[in-house]
Coordinates of C-alpha atoms in Angstrom, one line a residue:
M1 CA 312.2 201.9 94.8
S2 CA 315.0 199.4 95.5
E3 CA 317.3 198.3 92.7
N4 CA 317.7 194.8 94.2
P5 CA 315.7 192.5 91.9
F6 CA 314.4 190.4 94.8
E7 CA 313.3 193.6 96.7
V8 CA 311.5 194.9 93.6
F9 CA 309.7 191.5 93.4
K10 CA 308.6 191.8 97.0
E11 CA 307.3 195.3 96.4
D12 CA 305.2 194.0 93.4
M13 CA 303.8 191.2 95.6
E14 CA 302.5 193.7 98.1
N15 CA 300.1 195.2 95.5
E16 CA 296.4 194.9 96.3
E17 CA 295.4 193.9 92.8
V18 CA 295.5 190.1 92.3
Y19 CA 296.3 190.3 88.6
L20 CA 299.4 192.4 89.3
R21 CA 300.7 189.9 91.9
V22 CA 300.1 187.1 89.4
N23 CA 302.1 189.0 86.8
A24 CA 304.9 189.5 89.3
I25 CA 304.9 185.7 90.0
H26 CA 305.3 185.0 86.3
R27 CA 308.4 187.2 86.3
V28 CA 310.0 185.3 89.1
R29 CA 312.1 183.1 86.7
I30 CA 313.8 186.3 85.5
I31 CA 314.5 187.2 89.2
C32 CA 316.1 183.8 89.6
T33 CA 318.5 184.3 86.8
L34 CA 319.6 187.6 88.4
I35 CA 319.9 186.6 92.0
G36 CA 321.6 183.2 91.8
I37 CA 321.0 179.9 93.5
D38 CA 322.2 181.0 97.0
Q39 CA 319.6 183.8 97.2
I40 CA 316.9 181.5 95.7
K41 CA 317.4 179.1 98.6
S42 CA 318.0 181.7 101.4
Q43 CA 315.5 184.4 100.4
L44 CA 313.1 183.6 97.5
I45 CA 311.9 180.2 98.7
P46 CA 311.2 181.3 102.3
Y47 CA 309.4 184.3 101.0
L48 CA 307.2 182.3 98.6
D49 CA 306.5 179.9 101.5
S50 CA 305.3 182.9 103.6
L51 CA 302.7 183.6 100.9
L52 CA 301.1 180.2 100.8
N53 CA 298.5 180.7 103.5
K54 CA 297.6 184.3 102.7
D55 CA 297.4 184.7 99.0
E56 CA 294.7 184.1 96.4
D57 CA 294.4 180.8 94.5
E58 CA 295.3 182.6 91.2
V59 CA 298.6 183.6 92.7
L60 CA 299.2 180.1 94.1
F61 CA 298.5 178.5 90.7
A62 CA 301.0 180.9 89.1
M63 CA 303.5 180.0 91.8
A64 CA 303.1 176.3 91.2
E65 CA 303.6 176.8 87.5
E66 CA 306.6 179.0 87.9
L67 CA 308.3 176.6 90.3
G68 CA 308.4 174.1 87.4
N69 CA 310.0 176.8 85.2
I70 CA 312.6 177.6 87.9
A71 CA 313.5 173.9 88.1
E72 CA 314.5 174.1 84.4
I73 CA 316.7 177.1 85.2
I74 CA 318.5 175.3 88.1
P75 CA 318.1 171.6 87.1
N76 CA 321.0 170.4 89.4
Q77 CA 319.6 172.2 92.4
S78 CA 315.9 171.8 91.6
S79 CA 315.2 169.6 94.6
C80 CA 315.3 172.7 96.8
L81 CA 311.8 173.5 95.4
L82 CA 310.2 170.3 96.5
N83 CA 309.2 171.3 100.0
L84 CA 307.3 174.3 98.7
L85 CA 305.6 172.2 96.0
E86 CA 304.7 169.5 98.5
K87 CA 302.8 172.1 100.5
L88 CA 301.0 173.2 97.3
T89 CA 299.8 169.7 96.6
T90 CA 297.7 169.8 99.8
F91 CA 295.6 172.8 98.8
D92 CA 291.8 172.6 98.3
E93 CA 291.9 174.2 94.8
T94 CA 292.2 171.5 92.2
L95 CA 294.1 173.6 89.7
V96 CA 296.7 174.5 92.2
R97 CA 297.3 170.9 93.2
E98 CA 297.4 169.6 89.7
Q99 CA 299.9 172.3 88.6
A100 CA 302.1 171.5 91.7
V101 CA 302.0 167.8 90.6
K102 CA 303.1 168.8 87.1
S103 CA 306.0 170.8 88.5
I104 CA 307.1 168.0 90.7
S105 CA 307.1 165.7 87.6
I106 CA 309.4 168.2 85.9
I107 CA 311.8 168.2 88.8
C108 CA 311.8 164.3 88.7
Q109 CA 313.3 164.5 85.2
F110 CA 316.4 166.2 86.7
L111 CA 316.8 163.8 89.6
S112 CA 318.8 160.6 89.7
D113 CA 317.1 157.2 90.5
L114 CA 318.8 157.4 93.9
E115 CA 317.3 160.8 94.6
I116 CA 313.9 159.5 93.5
V117 CA 314.2 156.7 96.0
N118 CA 315.5 158.8 98.8
V119 CA 313.7 162.1 98.3
I120 CA 310.6 161.7 96.1
V121 CA 309.3 158.4 97.3
P122 CA 309.3 159.5 101.0
M123 CA 307.5 162.7 99.9
W124 CA 304.9 160.5 98.0
L125 CA 304.4 158.3 101.1
R126 CA 303.8 161.3 103.3
L127 CA 301.1 162.5 100.9
A128 CA 299.6 159.1 100.5
Q129 CA 299.5 158.4 104.3
N130 CA 298.2 161.8 105.2
D131 CA 294.9 161.2 107.1
T132 CA 294.2 164.8 107.8
Y133 CA 293.8 166.1 104.2
F134 CA 292.3 163.9 101.5
T135 CA 293.7 166.4 99.0
C136 CA 297.2 165.1 99.8
R137 CA 296.1 161.6 98.9
I138 CA 294.6 162.8 95.6
S139 CA 298.0 164.4 94.8
A140 CA 299.8 161.1 95.7
I141 CA 297.5 159.3 93.2
N142 CA 298.3 161.8 90.5
L143 CA 302.1 161.5 91.2
M144 CA 302.1 157.7 91.1
S145 CA 302.7 157.3 87.3
P146 CA 305.8 159.6 87.0
I147 CA 307.4 158.1 90.1
Y148 CA 306.6 154.4 90.3
A149 CA 308.8 153.2 87.4
R150 CA 311.9 154.7 89.0
A151 CA 311.1 153.8 92.6
G152 CA 313.5 150.8 92.7
T153 CA 313.4 148.9 95.9
Q154 CA 310.5 151.2 97.1
K155 CA 308.1 149.9 94.4
D156 CA 306.5 147.3 96.7
I157 CA 305.8 149.9 99.4
M158 CA 304.3 152.3 96.9
R159 CA 302.2 149.6 95.3
L160 CA 300.8 148.4 98.7
Q161 CA 300.0 152.0 99.6
F162 CA 298.3 152.7 96.3
F163 CA 296.0 149.6 96.7
E164 CA 295.1 151.0 100.1
L165 CA 294.1 154.2 98.4
C166 CA 291.9 152.2 96.0
K167 CA 289.8 151.3 99.1
E168 CA 289.5 154.8 100.4
E169 CA 286.3 155.9 102.1
A170 CA 286.7 159.5 100.7
L171 CA 284.7 159.7 97.5
M172 CA 287.1 162.2 95.9
V173 CA 290.0 159.9 96.5
R174 CA 288.2 156.9 94.8
R175 CA 287.3 159.2 91.9
A176 CA 291.0 160.1 91.5
V177 CA 292.0 156.4 91.6
A178 CA 289.3 155.5 89.0
S179 CA 290.5 158.2 86.6
K180 CA 294.2 157.4 87.0
I181 CA 294.4 153.6 87.5
G182 CA 294.5 152.9 83.8
E183 CA 297.5 155.3 83.4
I184 CA 299.2 153.7 86.4
A185 CA 298.7 150.2 84.9
Q186 CA 301.0 151.3 82.0
Y187 CA 303.9 151.7 84.4
M188 CA 303.2 148.7 86.7
E189 CA 304.6 145.2 86.1
K190 CA 302.0 143.0 84.3
S191 CA 302.0 140.4 87.0
H192 CA 300.9 143.0 89.5
V193 CA 298.3 144.4 87.1
I194 CA 296.7 141.0 86.7
G195 CA 297.2 139.9 90.3
E196 CA 296.2 143.0 92.2
L197 CA 295.3 146.0 90.0
L198 CA 292.5 144.4 88.1
Q199 CA 290.8 143.4 91.3
A200 CA 290.9 147.0 92.4
V201 CA 289.4 148.0 89.1
K202 CA 286.6 145.5 89.5
E203 CA 285.8 146.9 92.9
L204 CA 285.7 150.4 91.5
C205 CA 283.3 149.3 88.7
H206 CA 281.0 148.0 91.5
D207 CA 281.4 151.3 93.5
E208 CA 278.2 152.6 95.0
Q209 CA 278.8 156.0 93.5
D210 CA 278.1 156.4 89.8
S211 CA 280.7 159.3 89.6
V212 CA 283.4 156.6 90.4
R213 CA 282.0 153.9 88.1
L214 CA 281.8 156.2 85.0
L215 CA 285.5 157.2 85.4
C216 CA 286.4 153.5 85.1
S217 CA 285.5 153.4 81.3
E218 CA 288.6 155.3 80.2
S219 CA 290.8 153.3 82.6
L220 CA 289.5 150.0 81.3
M221 CA 290.5 151.0 77.8
R222 CA 294.0 151.9 78.8
I223 CA 294.5 148.7 80.8
T224 CA 293.2 146.7 77.8
Q225 CA 296.2 148.0 75.8
I226 CA 298.7 146.0 77.9
L227 CA 296.7 142.7 78.0
N228 CA 296.6 139.8 75.5
Y229 CA 293.5 138.4 73.8
N230 CA 292.7 135.8 76.5
E231 CA 293.3 138.2 79.4
I232 CA 291.0 140.8 77.8
K233 CA 288.2 138.2 77.5
A234 CA 288.7 136.9 81.0
F235 CA 289.2 140.2 82.9
I236 CA 288.0 143.2 80.9
L237 CA 285.0 142.0 78.9
P238 CA 282.9 141.2 82.0
L239 CA 283.6 144.7 83.3
I240 CA 282.6 146.3 80.0
I241 CA 279.3 144.3 80.1
L242 CA 278.8 145.4 83.7
Q243 CA 279.2 149.1 82.6
A244 CA 276.9 148.6 79.6
E245 CA 274.2 147.3 82.0
D246 CA 274.8 149.9 84.8
K247 CA 271.7 151.4 86.4
S248 CA 273.1 154.9 85.9
W249 CA 272.7 156.3 82.4
K250 CA 275.8 158.5 83.0
V251 CA 278.0 155.3 83.4
R252 CA 276.5 153.9 80.2
M253 CA 277.0 157.2 78.4
A254 CA 280.7 157.2 79.5
L255 CA 281.1 153.8 78.0
A256 CA 279.3 154.7 74.8
Q257 CA 281.6 157.8 74.5
I258 CA 284.8 155.7 74.3
F259 CA 283.3 152.6 72.7
A260 CA 285.1 153.0 69.4
D261 CA 288.5 153.6 71.1
L262 CA 287.7 150.6 73.3
A263 CA 287.2 148.5 70.1
I264 CA 290.6 149.6 68.8
A265 CA 292.2 148.5 72.1
V266 CA 290.5 145.1 72.3
G267 CA 291.1 144.3 68.6
K268 CA 288.8 143.4 65.7
D269 CA 287.9 139.9 66.7
I270 CA 286.6 140.7 70.2
A271 CA 285.0 143.9 68.9
D272 CA 283.1 142.0 66.2
N273 CA 282.0 139.1 68.4
Q274 CA 281.7 140.4 71.9
L275 CA 281.4 144.2 71.6
L276 CA 278.8 144.3 68.8
P277 CA 275.9 143.1 71.0
I278 CA 276.9 145.7 73.6
C279 CA 276.9 148.4 71.0
L280 CA 273.5 147.4 69.8
N281 CA 272.1 147.6 73.3
L282 CA 273.6 151.1 73.7
L283 CA 271.8 152.2 70.5
K284 CA 268.5 151.0 72.1
D285 CA 269.2 152.7 75.4
T286 CA 266.2 154.5 77.1
Q287 CA 268.3 157.6 77.7
S288 CA 268.8 159.9 74.7
D289 CA 272.3 161.0 75.7
V290 CA 273.5 157.4 75.7
R291 CA 272.0 156.9 72.2
V292 CA 273.7 160.0 70.9
M293 CA 277.1 158.8 72.1
G294 CA 276.3 155.3 70.9
V295 CA 275.6 156.5 67.4
K296 CA 278.6 158.8 67.4
S297 CA 280.9 155.9 68.4
L298 CA 279.2 153.7 65.7
L299 CA 280.8 156.0 63.0
K300 CA 284.2 154.6 64.1
F301 CA 283.1 151.3 65.5
I302 CA 281.5 150.2 62.2
K303 CA 284.9 149.4 60.6
F304 CA 285.3 146.6 63.2
I305 CA 282.1 144.9 62.2
S306 CA 282.4 142.0 59.7
P307 CA 280.4 142.3 56.4
E308 CA 278.1 139.5 57.4
K309 CA 277.1 141.2 60.6
L310 CA 276.6 144.7 59.2
N311 CA 272.9 144.0 58.6
L312 CA 272.4 143.7 62.3
I313 CA 273.0 147.5 62.5
V314 CA 270.3 148.4 59.9
P315 CA 267.1 147.7 62.0
N316 CA 268.6 150.0 64.7
L317 CA 269.3 152.7 62.2
Q318 CA 265.7 152.5 61.0
I319 CA 264.4 152.9 64.5
L320 CA 266.9 155.7 65.4
S321 CA 266.0 157.6 62.2
E322 CA 262.6 158.2 63.9
D323 CA 264.1 159.0 67.3
S324 CA 262.5 161.9 69.3
F325 CA 265.9 163.4 70.0
S326 CA 267.3 165.4 67.1
Q327 CA 270.9 164.8 68.0
V328 CA 270.4 161.1 67.6
K329 CA 269.0 161.6 64.1
Q330 CA 271.8 164.0 63.1
N331 CA 274.4 161.3 63.8
V332 CA 272.2 158.6 62.2
C333 CA 272.4 160.5 58.9
E334 CA 276.2 160.2 58.9
V335 CA 276.1 156.5 59.7
I336 CA 273.6 155.9 56.8
G337 CA 276.1 157.6 54.4
L338 CA 279.0 155.5 55.8
I339 CA 277.2 152.1 55.9
A340 CA 275.9 152.6 52.3
N341 CA 279.4 151.9 51.0
L342 CA 279.6 148.6 53.0
L343 CA 276.2 147.0 52.3
P344 CA 274.9 145.4 49.1
K345 CA 273.3 148.1 46.9
E346 CA 269.8 146.6 46.7
Y347 CA 269.7 145.9 50.4
C348 CA 270.8 149.4 51.3
Q349 CA 268.3 150.9 48.9
N350 CA 265.4 148.8 50.3
K351 CA 266.2 149.3 53.9
L352 CA 267.7 152.8 54.3
Q353 CA 266.6 155.0 51.4
K354 CA 263.3 155.8 52.9
C355 CA 265.0 156.7 56.2
L356 CA 267.1 159.2 54.3
F357 CA 264.1 160.7 52.6
D358 CA 262.3 161.2 55.9
L359 CA 265.4 162.7 57.5
M360 CA 265.7 165.2 54.6
S361 CA 262.2 166.4 55.6
D362 CA 262.8 166.5 59.3
E363 CA 261.7 169.5 61.3
N364 CA 265.2 170.0 62.8
T365 CA 267.6 172.1 60.6
E366 CA 270.7 170.2 61.5
V367 CA 269.1 166.8 60.8
R368 CA 268.1 168.0 57.3
R369 CA 271.6 169.3 56.7
N370 CA 273.3 166.1 57.7
A371 CA 270.8 164.0 55.7
I372 CA 271.5 166.1 52.6
K373 CA 275.2 165.7 53.2
S374 CA 274.8 161.9 53.3
V375 CA 272.7 161.9 50.1
G376 CA 275.8 162.4 47.9
I377 CA 277.6 159.5 49.5
F378 CA 274.5 157.3 49.5
V379 CA 273.7 157.9 45.8
M380 CA 277.3 157.2 44.8
A381 CA 277.1 153.9 46.8
I382 CA 273.9 152.6 45.4
G383 CA 274.4 153.8 41.8
F384 CA 273.5 156.9 39.8
E385 CA 270.6 155.0 38.1
Q386 CA 268.7 155.7 41.4
L387 CA 269.5 159.4 41.3
N388 CA 266.1 160.4 39.9
Q389 CA 264.4 159.3 43.1
F390 CA 266.3 161.9 45.1
I391 CA 265.7 164.8 42.7
P392 CA 262.3 165.9 44.1
Y393 CA 263.8 166.0 47.6
L394 CA 266.9 167.9 46.5
K395 CA 264.6 170.5 44.7
K396 CA 262.5 170.8 47.8
S397 CA 265.6 171.4 49.9
M398 CA 266.7 174.2 47.6
Y399 CA 263.6 176.0 48.8
D400 CA 264.2 175.3 52.4
P401 CA 263.7 178.3 54.7
K402 CA 267.1 177.9 56.3
W403 CA 270.0 179.0 54.1
R404 CA 272.4 176.5 55.7
V405 CA 270.3 173.7 54.4
R406 CA 270.2 175.3 50.9
K407 CA 274.0 175.7 51.0
E408 CA 274.4 172.0 51.9
T409 CA 272.0 171.1 49.1
I410 CA 273.8 173.0 46.4
Q411 CA 277.1 171.4 47.6
T412 CA 275.6 168.0 47.4
I413 CA 274.1 168.7 43.9
I414 CA 277.5 169.9 42.7
Q415 CA 279.2 166.8 44.3
L416 CA 276.8 164.5 42.5
A417 CA 277.2 166.4 39.2
L418 CA 281.0 166.2 39.3
Q419 CA 280.7 162.4 39.9
V420 CA 278.0 161.7 37.3
K421 CA 280.0 163.1 34.4
Q422 CA 277.2 162.4 31.9
L423 CA 275.7 165.5 30.3
D424 CA 272.3 163.9 29.6
T425 CA 271.9 162.8 33.2
F426 CA 273.1 166.1 34.5
T427 CA 270.8 168.2 32.3
Q428 CA 267.8 166.0 32.7
Q429 CA 268.0 165.5 36.5
L430 CA 270.4 167.8 38.3
E431 CA 270.6 171.0 36.2
E432 CA 267.2 172.4 37.2
A433 CA 268.0 172.1 40.9
F434 CA 271.5 173.4 40.4
L435 CA 270.4 176.6 38.6
L436 CA 268.3 177.6 41.6
F437 CA 271.4 178.9 43.3
L438 CA 271.5 181.8 40.9
R439 CA 268.4 183.3 42.5
D440 CA 268.9 182.2 46.1
R441 CA 268.3 185.0 48.6
A442 CA 271.3 184.0 50.7
A443 CA 274.7 185.4 49.5
E444 CA 276.4 182.4 51.0
V445 CA 274.4 180.0 48.8
R446 CA 275.1 182.0 45.7
S447 CA 278.8 182.2 46.4
T448 CA 278.9 178.5 47.0
G449 CA 277.4 177.8 43.6
L450 CA 279.8 180.2 41.9
S451 CA 282.9 178.8 43.7
Q452 CA 282.6 175.4 42.0
L453 CA 281.2 176.6 38.7
S454 CA 284.5 176.4 36.9
E455 CA 284.9 172.7 38.0
L456 CA 281.5 171.9 36.5
I457 CA 282.3 173.6 33.3
S458 CA 285.5 171.6 33.1
V459 CA 283.4 168.4 33.3
Y460 CA 280.5 169.4 31.1
K461 CA 282.5 171.6 28.7
Q462 CA 281.8 175.0 27.3
E463 CA 279.0 173.7 25.1
W464 CA 276.8 173.4 28.3
A465 CA 278.2 176.6 29.8
L466 CA 277.4 178.7 26.7
S467 CA 274.0 177.2 26.1
N468 CA 271.7 176.2 29.0
F469 CA 273.7 178.0 31.8
L470 CA 274.4 181.2 29.9
Q471 CA 270.8 181.4 28.7
K472 CA 269.7 181.2 32.4
C473 CA 272.1 184.0 33.3
V474 CA 270.8 186.2 30.5
E475 CA 267.2 185.5 31.5
I476 CA 267.9 186.7 35.1
L477 CA 269.7 189.8 33.8
E478 CA 266.9 190.8 31.5
K479 CA 263.8 189.8 33.5
D480 CA 264.7 189.8 37.2
N481 CA 264.1 192.8 39.4
G482 CA 266.4 191.6 42.1
C483 CA 269.7 193.5 42.1
F484 CA 271.6 190.7 43.9
F485 CA 270.4 188.0 41.5
R486 CA 271.5 190.1 38.5
I487 CA 274.9 190.7 40.1
N488 CA 275.2 187.0 40.7
A489 CA 274.4 186.3 37.1
L490 CA 277.2 188.7 36.0
Y491 CA 279.7 187.0 38.3
A492 CA 278.6 183.7 36.8
I493 CA 279.4 185.0 33.3
Q494 CA 282.8 186.0 34.7
Q495 CA 283.3 182.4 35.8
I496 CA 282.3 181.1 32.4
S497 CA 284.9 183.4 30.8
F498 CA 287.7 181.7 32.8
A499 CA 286.7 178.3 31.4
V500 CA 285.9 179.0 27.7
E501 CA 288.1 179.8 24.7
N502 CA 289.1 183.4 24.0
Y503 CA 287.0 183.8 20.8
Q504 CA 283.9 182.7 22.8
V505 CA 284.6 185.5 25.3
E506 CA 284.7 188.0 22.5
Q507 CA 281.7 186.8 20.6
R508 CA 279.3 185.5 23.3
L509 CA 280.2 187.1 26.7
W510 CA 281.4 190.6 26.0
P511 CA 278.2 191.8 24.2
I512 CA 276.2 190.8 27.3
V513 CA 278.5 192.5 29.7
Q514 CA 278.7 195.6 27.5
K515 CA 274.9 196.0 27.7
Y516 CA 274.9 196.2 31.4
L517 CA 277.7 198.8 31.6
K518 CA 274.8 201.2 31.0
D519 CA 272.3 199.7 33.5
P520 CA 270.3 202.2 35.5
I521 CA 271.4 200.6 38.8
P522 CA 274.9 201.7 40.0
N523 CA 275.7 198.3 41.6
I524 CA 275.0 196.6 38.3
R525 CA 277.3 199.0 36.4
F526 CA 280.0 198.6 39.1
V527 CA 280.0 194.7 38.8
S528 CA 279.8 194.9 35.0
L529 CA 283.0 197.0 35.1
K530 CA 284.7 194.4 37.2
V531 CA 283.7 191.6 34.8
A532 CA 284.7 193.7 31.8
K533 CA 288.1 194.2 33.3
S534 CA 288.5 190.5 33.8
L535 CA 287.4 189.8 30.2
L536 CA 290.3 192.0 29.0
K537 CA 292.7 189.3 30.0
K538 CA 291.1 186.8 27.7
I539 CA 290.6 188.9 24.6
E540 CA 293.2 188.9 21.9
N541 CA 291.2 190.7 19.1
Q542 CA 292.5 194.3 19.1
D543 CA 289.2 195.7 17.8
V544 CA 287.3 194.2 20.7
L545 CA 289.9 195.4 23.2
I546 CA 289.5 198.9 21.9
Q547 CA 285.7 198.6 22.0
I548 CA 285.8 197.5 25.7
K549 CA 288.1 200.3 26.7
Q550 CA 286.0 202.8 24.9
S551 CA 282.9 201.5 26.7
I552 CA 284.7 201.9 30.0
N553 CA 286.0 205.3 29.0
E554 CA 282.4 206.5 28.4
M555 CA 281.7 205.9 32.0
L556 CA 284.2 208.5 33.3
D557 CA 281.3 210.9 33.9
D558 CA 279.1 208.3 35.7
P559 CA 277.0 210.0 38.4
D560 CA 277.9 207.3 41.0
R561 CA 281.2 208.0 42.8
D562 CA 282.2 204.3 43.3
V563 CA 281.5 203.5 39.7
K564 CA 283.6 206.5 38.6
F565 CA 286.5 205.4 40.9
Y566 CA 286.5 201.9 39.5
V567 CA 286.4 203.2 35.9
Q568 CA 289.7 205.0 36.5
E569 CA 291.2 201.8 37.9
A570 CA 290.0 199.7 35.0
L571 CA 291.4 202.2 32.5
Q572 CA 294.9 201.8 34.1
Y573 CA 294.9 198.1 33.2

């Protein structure tokens, strides 16, 4: 094998395996640092050129990427890579072309304005005027933004050529224009944007192909960012209305998808007055995908709606809460939770509470989950005096066949309990539903309840923890046949120990744990050991400490190997 780095590279490129040739291309920047600029120009570039028409797209993509990296190694000489990259911008494979454009953009950063005018712009014109390959013209469109601002005296030529591309017969070229014209507007003088570019956008919005029209939505939003209030109303708003009424649902969906961002771009006044009716129409659309996107956008768009107009949204939410498409209802749940904080309490309760009840009982799991998630926000918005109306639904949800729904329910119950902060309200309304987590058949639900137990005890104090809650734990330990439920009760006692005073641990908790160190089930003994070990940290009474250690010591001969192992660990404490 040759010791010359370039020859080694050539040998690697002759391998039959494509992935090995790709790896070799990704090492080419190292080769460049070893062989120097003269060899790069005289040997490497011609060799890479020879690979263009015979190698795989994966290799060509890697080549386009690495040419940009080589440019960073030889910034002052990077223009020597342009001929190769120009050829790569003509290829059929989209990823190869796009990567070549990125690498040319990198090289442009190292070139002077004079070089941009004399080297890059002529290259751009060659691509834009190439009648043989439409891929060249697509690459020219993608290169317009990084070049135009520095084109100097060539701006007029570039601009005229670009507007010719806007009228292209080739569908793929018009699609490229529609997707990039908003970005290009950011670099073009405003007079030309208003005088020429907006007319091109209007024609694209009327294009016969829906694949072109739907790409205009994003560009409209970007163009809006550089226009003032009157210009937006005069030029952009009619095009937004046009898209909202488009015969193709894909175009309407594309608009609905960016509707909230569009509202940010046009500003609160236009959004509240002109965009709101469009939003309401999207929510009523006959196509379910449009409604889904419309409701998703509503989550952000709602902040642009003035308080006096918010009630216009409510009738739509009532209808959408009965939608046949589950994804629509999933998003409606979130909107109901959000809008509850913005509407008058009584109005919200009268109009939306029943919708939430129905959604909590929906046949779709995700709808039920989202509805339950919104309950916490909704109740806090309308007032805790209405909490009792939600309790039957929360209890029912704690028996839901899907554990994810039960998990969401216990999280909502805990959220409400932490906000109520009134012991009577908690014990009379929420406690019964909360305690159901202790005997839930899903470990995830049980651990969720345990994870926030210490927070609840900090709010409702040890009086609650050592009475109602501890009593329930003892009941499960004594009467339940389910091993997992009894283990959960032991872990709950451990959580209580973290939140109560030391003497309560000695007098109330240790006697319970001690009893189950001798349980016939090994797993119960094992968990009791773990809890007993944690109790040691809270106990100051030496007599009790000795008693605990003696109880643990008596388990050294336990028939279960795991229990015996943990006994030895506990005794080392």
